[in-house]
């Protein structure tokens, strides 16, 4: 199985300041079809996960442009340019390049 | 707007079979191009993909659970179901159903159902 490792576990951020989450995979996520199936999910308290970004950097319709994804191969990053109160929650990376699908352990974003 | 809704018992006895159903509304399971999945989230918040089913009935399971899991589909009811047998306390989790397009990202999720395994 591909192991997904996220850091940090927790990210206390001041409102309006940026936040960055790292996700590293135990092997390359480049699929033989040329795509990299790395997505980011947001889970607000008491809610199911919500898809934010797919294939590294494609933002889902309706997701604010303060969210951006980047990376390649085994190293990926989710950035929030200016954290707002509604961004509080746990963020997960997920790989779908190889089955079984696997998730990172999650990063909690909270307001200082 | 597509919606998924899990249903089933919230309490299951150890060694028994956990049975859940996901009802899809606002779209048809039979439309093709999507893999209907089950994902669970343990109390410590970790997420685990259980498996998926295509409308044709073909399935793929997480090898860690393969011998214990059956996912089935009823296209006439626009539902798919999960059976997990011989459960233990370690199977206590929130169970989600979710849609996985061929693009391989979970774009729609149900609200989740907490299932507790306890005697």
Short mmCIF file of C-alpha atoms in Angstrom, two decimals:
data_model
loop_
_atom_site.label_atom_id
_atom_site.label_comp_id
_atom_site.label_asym_id
_atom_site.label_seq_id
_atom_site.Cartn_x
_atom_site.Cartn_y
_atom_site.Cartn_z
CA UNK A 1 0.00 0.00 0.00
CA UNK A 2 1.11 3.59 -0.60
CA UNK A 3 1.62 5.38 2.69
CA UNK A 4 0.65 9.05 2.81
CA UNK A 5 2.38 11.16 5.45
CA UNK A 6 1.11 14.61 6.32
CA UNK A 7 2.83 17.33 8.29
CA UNK A 8 2.23 19.12 10.51
CA UNK A 9 -0.35 17.31 12.61
CA UNK A 10 -1.70 20.65 13.75
CA UNK A 11 -1.39 24.15 12.34
CA UNK A 12 -2.48 27.07 14.56
CA UNK A 13 -2.84 30.08 12.29
CA UNK A 14 -3.73 33.72 12.79
CA UNK A 15 -6.72 34.87 10.75
CA UNK A 16 -5.58 36.36 7.47
CA UNK A 17 -2.23 34.59 7.57
CA UNK A 18 -1.16 31.76 5.26
CA UNK A 19 -1.12 28.07 6.07
CA UNK A 20 0.73 25.27 4.36
CA UNK A 21 0.27 21.50 4.63
CA UNK A 22 2.72 18.94 3.33
CA UNK A 23 1.84 15.48 2.06
CA UNK A 24 4.46 12.91 1.09
CA UNK A 25 3.79 9.55 -0.50
CA UNK A 26 5.90 6.43 -0.03
CA UNK A 27 6.14 6.03 -3.80
CA UNK A 28 5.53 8.10 -6.89
CA UNK A 29 1.89 8.96 -7.57
CA UNK A 30 2.38 9.30 -11.32
CA UNK A 31 -0.01 6.85 -12.93
CA UNK A 32 0.91 5.01 -16.12
CA UNK A 33 -1.71 7.15 -17.89
CA UNK A 34 0.37 10.23 -17.04
CA UNK A 35 -1.99 11.63 -14.42
CA UNK A 36 -1.16 12.09 -10.75
CA UNK A 37 -4.19 11.20 -8.67
CA UNK A 38 -3.56 13.26 -5.56
CA UNK A 39 -6.50 15.07 -4.04
CA UNK A 40 -7.14 17.22 -0.96
CA UNK A 41 -10.20 17.00 1.25
CA UNK A 42 -11.45 19.36 3.93
CA UNK A 43 -13.46 18.13 6.90
CA UNK A 44 -15.13 20.78 8.99
CA UNK A 45 -16.23 19.80 12.51
CA UNK A 46 -19.24 17.48 12.41
CA UNK A 47 -19.25 17.33 8.61
CA UNK A 48 -18.25 14.70 6.06
CA UNK A 49 -15.09 15.28 4.05
CA UNK A 50 -15.42 17.68 1.13
CA UNK A 51 -13.31 17.58 -2.03
CA UNK A 52 -11.24 20.74 -2.50
CA UNK A 53 -8.58 19.88 -5.04
CA UNK A 54 -7.93 16.95 -7.38
CA UNK A 55 -5.07 15.86 -9.61
CA UNK A 56 -2.64 17.93 -7.53
CA UNK A 57 -3.88 21.39 -8.41
CA UNK A 58 -7.37 21.41 -9.96
CA UNK A 59 -9.71 23.32 -7.69
CA UNK A 60 -13.31 22.10 -7.46
CA UNK A 61 -15.95 24.56 -8.59
CA UNK A 62 -17.00 26.77 -5.70
CA UNK A 63 -13.78 26.35 -3.73
CA UNK A 64 -12.24 29.75 -2.93
CA UNK A 65 -9.11 30.61 -4.85
CA UNK A 66 -7.19 31.11 -1.60
CA UNK A 67 -6.79 27.31 -1.72
CA UNK A 68 -4.09 26.01 -4.02
CA UNK A 69 -2.34 22.70 -4.55
CA UNK A 70 1.08 21.97 -5.93
CA UNK A 71 3.74 19.30 -6.12
CA UNK A 72 4.83 16.33 -8.15
CA UNK A 73 6.00 12.75 -7.78
CA UNK A 74 5.97 12.10 -4.04
CA UNK A 75 5.82 15.61 -2.53
CA UNK A 76 2.67 17.70 -2.46
CA UNK A 77 1.48 20.86 -0.74
CA UNK A 78 -1.85 22.47 0.04
CA UNK A 79 -1.68 26.20 0.70
CA UNK A 80 -4.26 28.56 2.08
CA UNK A 81 -3.17 32.07 1.20
CA UNK A 82 -5.18 33.84 3.90
CA UNK A 83 -6.91 31.69 6.48
CA UNK A 84 -10.51 32.53 7.28
CA UNK A 85 -12.62 31.30 10.20
CA UNK A 86 -14.55 28.92 7.93
CA UNK A 87 -11.31 27.12 7.03
CA UNK A 88 -11.06 25.55 10.48
CA UNK A 89 -11.07 21.78 10.23
CA UNK A 90 -8.99 18.79 9.30
CA UNK A 91 -7.39 18.48 5.88
CA UNK A 92 -6.53 15.16 4.27
CA UNK A 93 -4.55 14.23 1.21
CA UNK A 94 -5.56 11.11 -0.66
CA UNK A 95 -3.96 9.09 -3.42
CA UNK A 96 -5.92 7.20 -6.06
CA UNK A 97 -3.03 6.26 -8.32
CA UNK A 98 -2.81 2.77 -6.92
CA UNK A 99 -5.36 0.61 -5.16
CA UNK A 100 -6.07 0.42 -2.32
CA UNK A 101 -6.81 4.12 -2.12
CA UNK A 102 -5.08 5.60 0.90
CA UNK A 103 -5.33 8.79 2.92
CA UNK A 104 -2.94 10.90 4.90
CA UNK A 105 -3.41 11.07 8.64
CA UNK A 106 -4.85 14.59 8.54
CA UNK A 107 -3.75 18.09 9.54
CA UNK A 108 -5.87 20.15 11.88
CA UNK A 109 -6.07 23.83 10.99
CA UNK A 110 -7.14 25.98 13.89
CA UNK A 111 -7.18 29.65 14.70
CA UNK A 112 -4.66 30.98 17.20
CA UNK B 1 -27.82 17.99 -6.86
CA UNK B 2 -26.58 14.50 -6.13
CA UNK B 3 -27.16 13.27 -2.58
CA UNK B 4 -26.07 10.11 -0.81
CA UNK B 5 -27.58 8.88 2.43
CA UNK B 6 -26.39 6.02 4.60
CA UNK B 7 -28.83 3.95 6.62
CA UNK B 8 -28.60 0.98 8.93
CA UNK B 9 -28.18 0.04 12.59
CA UNK B 10 -25.97 2.16 14.79
CA UNK B 11 -25.09 -0.73 17.07
CA UNK B 12 -23.80 -4.13 16.07
CA UNK B 13 -22.79 -6.97 18.38
CA UNK B 14 -19.27 -8.39 18.13
CA UNK B 15 -18.92 -11.30 15.67
CA UNK B 16 -22.11 -10.24 13.89
CA UNK B 17 -22.49 -8.74 10.42
CA UNK B 18 -22.62 -4.99 9.86
CA UNK B 19 -25.08 -4.12 7.08
CA UNK B 20 -25.48 -0.63 5.66
CA UNK B 21 -27.25 0.81 2.64
CA UNK B 22 -26.53 3.97 0.68
CA UNK B 23 -29.43 5.56 -1.16
CA UNK B 24 -28.51 7.83 -4.06
CA UNK B 25 -30.83 10.63 -5.13
CA UNK B 26 -30.52 13.35 -7.76
CA UNK B 27 -28.74 11.02 -10.15
CA UNK B 28 -28.71 7.43 -11.33
CA UNK B 29 -26.24 4.78 -10.22
CA UNK B 30 -26.73 3.21 -13.66
CA UNK B 31 -25.52 6.25 -15.55
CA UNK B 32 -22.02 4.82 -15.63
CA UNK B 33 -18.62 6.39 -15.19
CA UNK B 34 -18.70 6.29 -11.40
CA UNK B 35 -17.58 3.87 -8.73
CA UNK B 36 -19.77 3.78 -5.67
CA UNK B 37 -17.62 3.48 -2.59
CA UNK B 38 -17.58 2.90 1.11
CA UNK B 39 -15.11 4.72 3.33
CA UNK B 40 -14.89 4.59 7.10
CA UNK B 41 -13.45 7.00 9.63
CA UNK B 42 -12.17 5.71 12.92
CA UNK B 43 -12.63 7.60 16.20
CA UNK B 44 -9.09 8.97 15.91
CA UNK B 45 -10.14 10.52 12.55
CA UNK B 46 -8.14 8.21 10.27
CA UNK B 47 -9.86 7.38 6.98
CA UNK B 48 -9.92 3.94 5.34
CA UNK B 49 -11.26 3.05 1.91
CA UNK B 50 -13.28 -0.17 2.13
CA UNK B 51 -14.14 -0.81 -1.49
CA UNK B 52 -16.33 0.13 -4.42
CA UNK B 53 -18.89 -1.24 -6.83
CA UNK B 54 -19.74 -0.30 -10.39
CA UNK B 55 -23.36 -0.33 -11.53
CA UNK B 56 -22.63 -3.51 -13.49
CA UNK B 57 -21.82 -5.26 -10.21
CA UNK B 58 -18.04 -5.43 -10.54
CA UNK B 59 -16.28 -4.75 -7.27
CA UNK B 60 -12.89 -3.89 -5.85
CA UNK B 61 -12.09 -4.24 -2.18
CA UNK B 62 -9.32 -3.13 0.11
CA UNK B 63 -7.16 -6.26 0.52
CA UNK B 64 -7.06 -5.64 4.27
CA UNK B 65 -10.80 -6.35 4.41
CA UNK B 66 -11.42 -8.40 1.27
CA UNK B 67 -12.32 -11.66 3.01
CA UNK B 68 -14.86 -9.93 5.26
CA UNK B 69 -16.57 -7.47 2.92
CA UNK B 70 -19.31 -7.69 0.33
CA UNK B 71 -20.58 -4.66 -1.57
CA UNK B 72 -23.69 -5.07 -3.69
CA UNK B 73 -25.85 -2.83 -5.85
CA UNK B 74 -29.59 -2.59 -6.52
CA UNK B 75 -30.02 -0.35 -9.54
CA UNK B 76 -33.81 -0.59 -9.38
CA UNK B 77 -33.70 1.12 -5.96
CA UNK B 78 -30.68 3.32 -6.78
CA UNK B 79 -28.91 1.88 -3.78
CA UNK B 80 -25.72 0.09 -2.95
CA UNK B 81 -24.93 -1.79 0.22
CA UNK B 82 -22.10 -2.88 2.48
CA UNK B 83 -21.82 -6.06 4.50
CA UNK B 84 -18.90 -6.47 6.88
CA UNK B 85 -18.91 -9.73 8.73
CA UNK B 86 -17.34 -10.91 11.98
CA UNK B 87 -17.04 -7.38 13.32
CA UNK B 88 -15.00 -6.46 16.38
CA UNK B 89 -14.70 -3.28 18.44
CA UNK B 90 -12.00 -2.16 15.99
CA UNK B 91 -14.71 -1.79 13.34
CA UNK B 92 -16.37 1.00 15.34
CA UNK B 93 -16.32 3.98 12.99
CA UNK B 94 -18.34 6.47 11.01
CA UNK B 95 -19.20 4.81 7.72
CA UNK B 96 -19.52 6.98 4.64
CA UNK B 97 -20.73 6.21 1.17
CA UNK B 98 -19.13 8.28 -1.55
CA UNK B 99 -18.93 8.60 -5.32
CA UNK B 100 -15.64 8.06 -7.09
CA UNK B 101 -15.53 9.22 -10.71
CA UNK B 102 -13.11 7.71 -13.17
CA UNK B 103 -11.04 10.80 -12.45
CA UNK B 104 -10.39 9.19 -9.11
CA UNK B 105 -11.43 11.72 -6.54
CA UNK B 106 -14.34 11.43 -4.08
CA UNK B 107 -16.61 14.21 -5.29
CA UNK B 108 -19.79 13.43 -3.31
CA UNK B 109 -20.13 12.05 0.21
CA UNK B 110 -22.99 10.99 2.40
CA UNK B 111 -23.37 12.52 5.86
CA UNK B 112 -21.98 9.39 7.48
CA UNK B 113 -23.37 6.91 9.98
CA UNK B 114 -21.73 6.07 13.29
CA UNK B 115 -21.66 2.33 13.85
CA UNK B 116 -20.60 1.09 17.25
CA UNK B 117 -19.59 -2.51 17.79
CA UNK B 118 -20.35 -3.47 21.34
CA UNK B 119 -22.09 -6.14 23.33
#
